[in-house]
């Protein structure tokens, strides 16, 4: 076992992760690469649709995505929570309101991720289940662009809470307390059914079990939790 740690495990690990996983996947790799210096990791980042294509083509050792693939034969394991939250500018009239009905939210102009995005898919599903139409103000191809557009007053959006890590425009965004939110999702690691996983891939799979330990909660830069605009009142103890 000690020999393992010292780098006896050698080889390549090819990972493909969906866009939103880039907020935590590289951080997860830090301790992994330290523990296994002999493993060389490459990370491909693309949206859900592209990652599914790569999975179908068996192009990577493992994929990370926001929902197990339904369209193709694959095995998958959940390893981390991925709550989707409603984001608005901090000065939005609904900020701070409790239990906002989904129908009320649907009156707001929305900023949507591009077609093929898993985030977009989950949000469209929720609205469709409630027979509500989304008022699309604009489509943007990145989480960062959406956060900036929210601050710019263009509309509201639904994004993974992970997108608030590190580079969020802190203090300028609020999480709205809307019924049905957060949409409770998970991050899954997946590989084609029947694929013979390499020792290196198995090592990483095993390592992912500790993921929650390495992915810290969204930092709140406000002294008092009650003052944190990123937490809806309902979740403030
Ligand atoms: P996306 O995927 O980055 O393609 O939106 C994220 C997810 O499926 O949760």
Short mmCIF file of C-alpha atoms and ligand atoms in Angstrom, two decimals:
data_model
loop_
_atom_site.label_atom_id
_atom_site.label_comp_id
_atom_site.label_asym_id
_atom_site.label_seq_id
_atom_site.Cartn_x
_atom_site.Cartn_y
_atom_site.Cartn_z
CA UNK A 1 0.00 0.00 0.00
CA UNK A 2 2.80 2.38 0.90
CA UNK A 3 4.49 1.55 -2.38
CA UNK A 4 1.23 2.52 -4.10
CA UNK A 5 1.36 5.95 -2.56
CA UNK A 6 4.96 6.45 -3.55
CA UNK A 7 4.05 6.39 -7.19
CA UNK A 8 4.10 2.76 -8.22
CA UNK A 9 0.87 3.46 -10.01
CA UNK A 10 1.94 4.84 -13.33
CA UNK A 11 0.15 5.66 -16.52
CA UNK A 12 -2.24 8.00 -18.19
CA UNK A 13 -5.66 9.01 -17.00
CA UNK A 14 -7.85 10.62 -19.64
CA UNK A 15 -10.80 12.45 -18.13
CA UNK A 16 -13.61 14.27 -19.92
CA UNK A 17 -15.82 16.52 -17.86
CA UNK A 18 -18.83 18.72 -18.62
CA UNK A 19 -18.35 22.47 -18.60
CA UNK A 20 -19.72 23.03 -15.13
CA UNK A 21 -17.46 20.38 -13.58
CA UNK A 22 -14.49 22.61 -14.28
CA UNK A 23 -15.32 24.46 -11.05
CA UNK A 24 -14.30 21.49 -8.94
CA UNK A 25 -12.62 18.81 -11.09
CA UNK A 26 -9.22 20.52 -11.33
CA UNK A 27 -9.24 21.12 -7.56
CA UNK A 28 -10.01 17.44 -7.02
CA UNK A 29 -7.04 16.52 -9.17
CA UNK A 30 -4.59 18.39 -6.93
CA UNK A 31 -4.46 15.93 -4.04
CA UNK A 32 -4.82 13.00 -6.46
CA UNK A 33 -1.75 13.97 -8.48
CA UNK A 34 0.20 14.55 -5.27
CA UNK A 35 -0.71 11.13 -4.02
CA UNK A 36 0.07 9.47 -7.36
CA UNK A 37 2.88 11.40 -9.01
CA UNK A 38 3.31 8.62 -11.58
CA UNK A 39 -0.14 9.20 -13.06
CA UNK A 40 -0.37 11.69 -15.87
CA UNK A 41 -3.81 13.27 -16.11
CA UNK A 42 -5.40 14.99 -19.08
CA UNK A 43 -8.70 16.78 -18.75
CA UNK A 44 -11.09 17.55 -21.60
CA UNK A 45 -13.82 20.09 -20.88
CA UNK A 46 -16.95 20.30 -23.04
CA UNK A 47 -20.72 20.45 -22.71
CA UNK A 48 -22.90 17.46 -21.94
CA UNK A 49 -23.74 16.65 -25.54
CA UNK A 50 -20.08 16.50 -26.58
CA UNK A 51 -19.06 14.50 -23.53
CA UNK A 52 -21.78 11.96 -24.36
CA UNK A 53 -20.37 11.67 -27.88
CA UNK A 54 -16.92 11.03 -26.44
CA UNK A 55 -18.39 8.43 -24.09
CA UNK A 56 -20.14 6.69 -26.99
CA UNK A 57 -16.81 6.62 -28.87
CA UNK A 58 -14.89 5.35 -25.85
CA UNK A 59 -12.42 8.24 -26.15
CA UNK A 60 -11.66 8.68 -22.45
CA UNK A 61 -11.02 6.57 -19.38
CA UNK A 62 -13.76 8.25 -17.37
CA UNK A 63 -16.31 11.01 -17.88
CA UNK A 64 -17.86 13.34 -15.34
CA UNK A 65 -21.33 14.66 -16.02
CA UNK A 66 -24.40 15.98 -14.26
CA UNK A 67 -26.76 13.09 -14.85
CA UNK A 68 -26.19 9.46 -15.79
CA UNK A 69 -26.34 9.00 -19.54
CA UNK A 70 -29.78 7.77 -20.58
CA UNK A 71 -29.14 7.64 -24.29
CA UNK A 72 -26.41 5.03 -24.31
CA UNK A 73 -25.16 1.94 -22.50
CA UNK A 74 -22.96 3.18 -19.72
CA UNK A 75 -22.15 2.52 -16.14
CA UNK A 76 -22.11 5.38 -13.70
CA UNK A 77 -21.72 6.24 -10.04
CA UNK A 78 -22.77 9.41 -8.22
CA UNK A 79 -19.99 10.97 -6.15
CA UNK A 80 -20.92 14.55 -5.30
CA UNK A 81 -23.95 16.80 -4.90
CA UNK A 82 -24.74 19.29 -7.65
CA UNK A 83 -27.57 21.59 -6.57
CA UNK A 84 -28.96 23.93 -9.22
CA UNK A 85 -29.99 27.31 -7.87
CA UNK A 86 -31.81 30.38 -9.20
CA UNK A 87 -29.49 33.37 -9.51
CA UNK A 88 -30.54 37.00 -9.77
CA UNK A 89 -28.79 40.33 -9.32
CA UNK A 90 -28.43 41.18 -5.61
CA UNK A 91 -30.77 44.15 -6.00
CA UNK A 92 -33.54 42.11 -7.67
CA UNK A 93 -37.03 42.71 -6.16
CA UNK A 94 -37.39 38.96 -5.47
CA UNK A 95 -34.06 38.75 -3.59
CA UNK A 96 -34.73 37.98 0.06
CA UNK A 97 -38.35 36.90 -0.56
CA UNK A 98 -39.31 33.48 0.78
CA UNK A 99 -40.86 30.56 -1.12
CA UNK A 100 -41.31 32.38 -4.42
CA UNK A 101 -43.78 30.37 -6.58
CA UNK A 102 -42.24 28.88 -9.71
CA UNK A 103 -44.99 30.55 -11.77
CA UNK A 104 -43.82 33.93 -10.45
CA UNK A 105 -40.25 33.14 -11.42
CA UNK A 106 -41.45 32.21 -14.90
CA UNK A 107 -42.48 35.84 -15.43
CA UNK A 108 -38.81 36.87 -15.31
CA UNK A 109 -36.61 37.08 -18.41
CA UNK A 110 -34.17 34.15 -18.47
CA UNK A 111 -30.57 33.70 -19.50
CA UNK A 112 -30.12 30.18 -20.84
CA UNK A 113 -27.08 28.02 -21.46
CA UNK A 114 -26.60 26.73 -25.01
CA UNK A 115 -28.55 23.72 -26.34
CA UNK A 116 -26.66 20.56 -25.35
CA UNK A 117 -26.00 21.84 -21.83
CA UNK A 118 -27.05 19.55 -19.00
CA UNK A 119 -27.87 22.53 -16.77
CA UNK A 120 -30.27 23.83 -19.39
CA UNK A 121 -31.83 20.40 -19.80
CA UNK A 122 -32.55 20.07 -16.06
CA UNK A 123 -34.10 23.50 -15.90
CA UNK A 124 -36.24 22.95 -19.01
CA UNK A 125 -37.48 19.70 -17.50
CA UNK A 126 -38.60 21.38 -14.28
CA UNK A 127 -40.51 24.07 -16.17
CA UNK A 128 -42.05 21.53 -18.54
CA UNK A 129 -43.23 19.39 -15.60
CA UNK A 130 -45.11 22.43 -14.29
CA UNK A 131 -46.34 23.35 -17.77
CA UNK A 132 -44.59 26.69 -17.57
CA UNK A 133 -42.89 28.47 -20.44
CA UNK A 134 -39.46 29.98 -20.05
CA UNK A 135 -39.18 33.57 -21.23
CA UNK A 136 -35.81 33.40 -22.96
CA UNK A 137 -34.05 36.76 -22.91
CA UNK A 138 -30.74 35.47 -24.22
CA UNK A 139 -28.71 32.31 -24.82
CA UNK A 140 -25.10 32.33 -23.63
CA UNK A 141 -22.53 29.59 -24.08
CA UNK A 142 -20.83 29.81 -20.69
CA UNK A 143 -21.62 29.94 -17.00
CA UNK A 144 -19.29 32.92 -16.50
CA UNK A 145 -20.99 34.90 -19.25
CA UNK A 146 -24.36 34.15 -17.66
CA UNK A 147 -23.24 35.34 -14.22
CA UNK A 148 -21.93 38.58 -15.71
CA UNK A 149 -25.14 39.08 -17.68
CA UNK A 150 -27.18 38.59 -14.49
CA UNK A 151 -25.14 41.29 -12.78
CA UNK A 152 -25.65 43.40 -15.89
CA UNK A 153 -29.39 43.19 -15.28
CA UNK A 154 -30.27 41.15 -18.35
CA UNK A 155 -32.22 38.51 -16.47
CA UNK A 156 -32.14 35.60 -14.05
CA UNK A 157 -30.80 32.09 -14.55
CA UNK A 158 -30.50 28.61 -13.11
CA UNK A 159 -26.95 27.41 -12.60
CA UNK A 160 -25.09 24.85 -10.53
CA UNK A 161 -24.13 26.23 -7.13
CA UNK A 162 -20.59 25.12 -7.98
CA UNK A 163 -20.42 28.01 -10.45
CA UNK A 164 -20.32 30.34 -7.44
CA UNK A 165 -16.92 29.04 -6.41
CA UNK A 166 -13.89 31.27 -6.72
CA UNK A 167 -14.68 33.58 -9.59
CA UNK A 168 -18.27 34.53 -8.78
CA UNK A 169 -19.02 38.25 -8.77
CA UNK A 170 -19.39 38.12 -4.99
CA UNK A 171 -21.95 40.40 -3.42
CA UNK A 172 -23.59 41.14 -6.77
CA UNK A 173 -25.54 37.91 -7.09
CA UNK A 174 -28.35 36.53 -4.94
CA UNK A 175 -29.74 33.01 -4.77
CA UNK A 176 -33.54 33.24 -4.95
CA UNK A 177 -35.65 31.06 -2.66
CA UNK A 178 -37.96 29.54 -5.29
CA UNK A 179 -40.28 26.57 -4.78
CA UNK A 180 -38.78 23.42 -6.31
CA UNK A 181 -35.25 24.73 -5.82
CA UNK A 182 -32.51 23.85 -5.43
CA UNK A 183 -32.92 21.17 -8.07
CA UNK A 184 -31.08 18.34 -6.32
CA UNK A 185 -28.74 16.73 -8.77
CA UNK A 186 -25.49 14.84 -8.47
CA UNK A 187 -22.26 14.59 -10.32
CA UNK A 188 -21.70 11.19 -11.89
CA UNK A 189 -18.60 9.47 -13.08
CA UNK A 190 -19.37 7.30 -16.12
CA UNK A 191 -17.76 4.87 -18.55
CA UNK A 192 -19.04 2.70 -21.40
CA UNK A 193 -20.71 -0.54 -20.28
CA UNK A 194 -18.38 -3.50 -20.36
CA UNK A 195 -15.27 -1.33 -20.61
CA UNK A 196 -12.25 -2.85 -18.89
CA UNK A 197 -11.11 -0.03 -16.64
CA UNK A 198 -7.36 0.44 -16.28
CA UNK A 199 -5.72 0.23 -12.84
CA UNK A 200 -5.23 3.99 -13.03
CA UNK A 201 -8.92 4.59 -13.81
CA UNK A 202 -9.93 2.33 -10.92
CA UNK A 203 -7.61 4.23 -8.61
CA UNK A 204 -9.32 7.47 -9.60
CA UNK A 205 -12.79 5.96 -9.18
CA UNK A 206 -11.84 4.96 -5.69
CA UNK A 207 -10.38 8.38 -4.97
CA UNK A 208 -13.65 10.06 -6.03
CA UNK A 209 -15.32 8.55 -2.96
CA UNK A 210 -13.48 11.22 -0.98
CA UNK A 211 -14.59 14.00 -3.33
CA UNK A 212 -16.94 15.74 -0.86
CA UNK A 213 -13.98 16.16 1.47
CA UNK A 214 -11.91 17.97 -1.15
CA UNK A 215 -14.59 20.13 -2.68
CA UNK A 216 -15.23 22.77 -0.09
CA UNK A 217 -18.55 24.52 0.26
CA UNK A 218 -19.09 27.75 -1.61
CA UNK A 219 -17.15 30.35 0.32
CA UNK A 220 -19.16 33.16 1.84
CA UNK A 221 -17.17 36.34 2.25
CA UNK A 222 -19.64 37.95 4.58
CA UNK A 223 -18.92 38.05 8.27
CA UNK A 224 -22.46 37.21 9.32
CA UNK A 225 -24.15 34.31 7.60
CA UNK A 226 -27.40 36.26 7.72
CA UNK A 227 -25.82 38.94 5.55
CA UNK A 228 -24.70 36.55 2.87
CA UNK A 229 -26.53 37.37 -0.37
CA UNK A 230 -25.64 33.95 -1.72
CA UNK A 231 -27.78 32.11 0.79
CA UNK A 232 -31.56 32.41 0.59
CA UNK A 233 -33.15 33.17 3.97
CA UNK A 234 -34.62 29.67 4.13
CA UNK A 235 -31.17 28.10 4.37
CA UNK A 236 -29.78 30.56 6.89
CA UNK A 237 -29.95 28.92 10.29
P1 LIG B 1 -23.35 21.43 -18.62
O1 LIG B 1 -23.55 20.16 -17.72
O2 LIG B 1 -22.07 22.11 -18.17
O3 LIG B 1 -23.32 20.84 -19.99
O4 LIG B 1 -24.54 22.31 -18.38
C1 LIG B 1 -23.69 20.28 -16.35
C2 LIG B 1 -24.67 19.29 -15.87
O5 LIG B 1 -25.09 18.38 -16.60
O6 LIG B 1 -25.04 19.44 -14.69
#
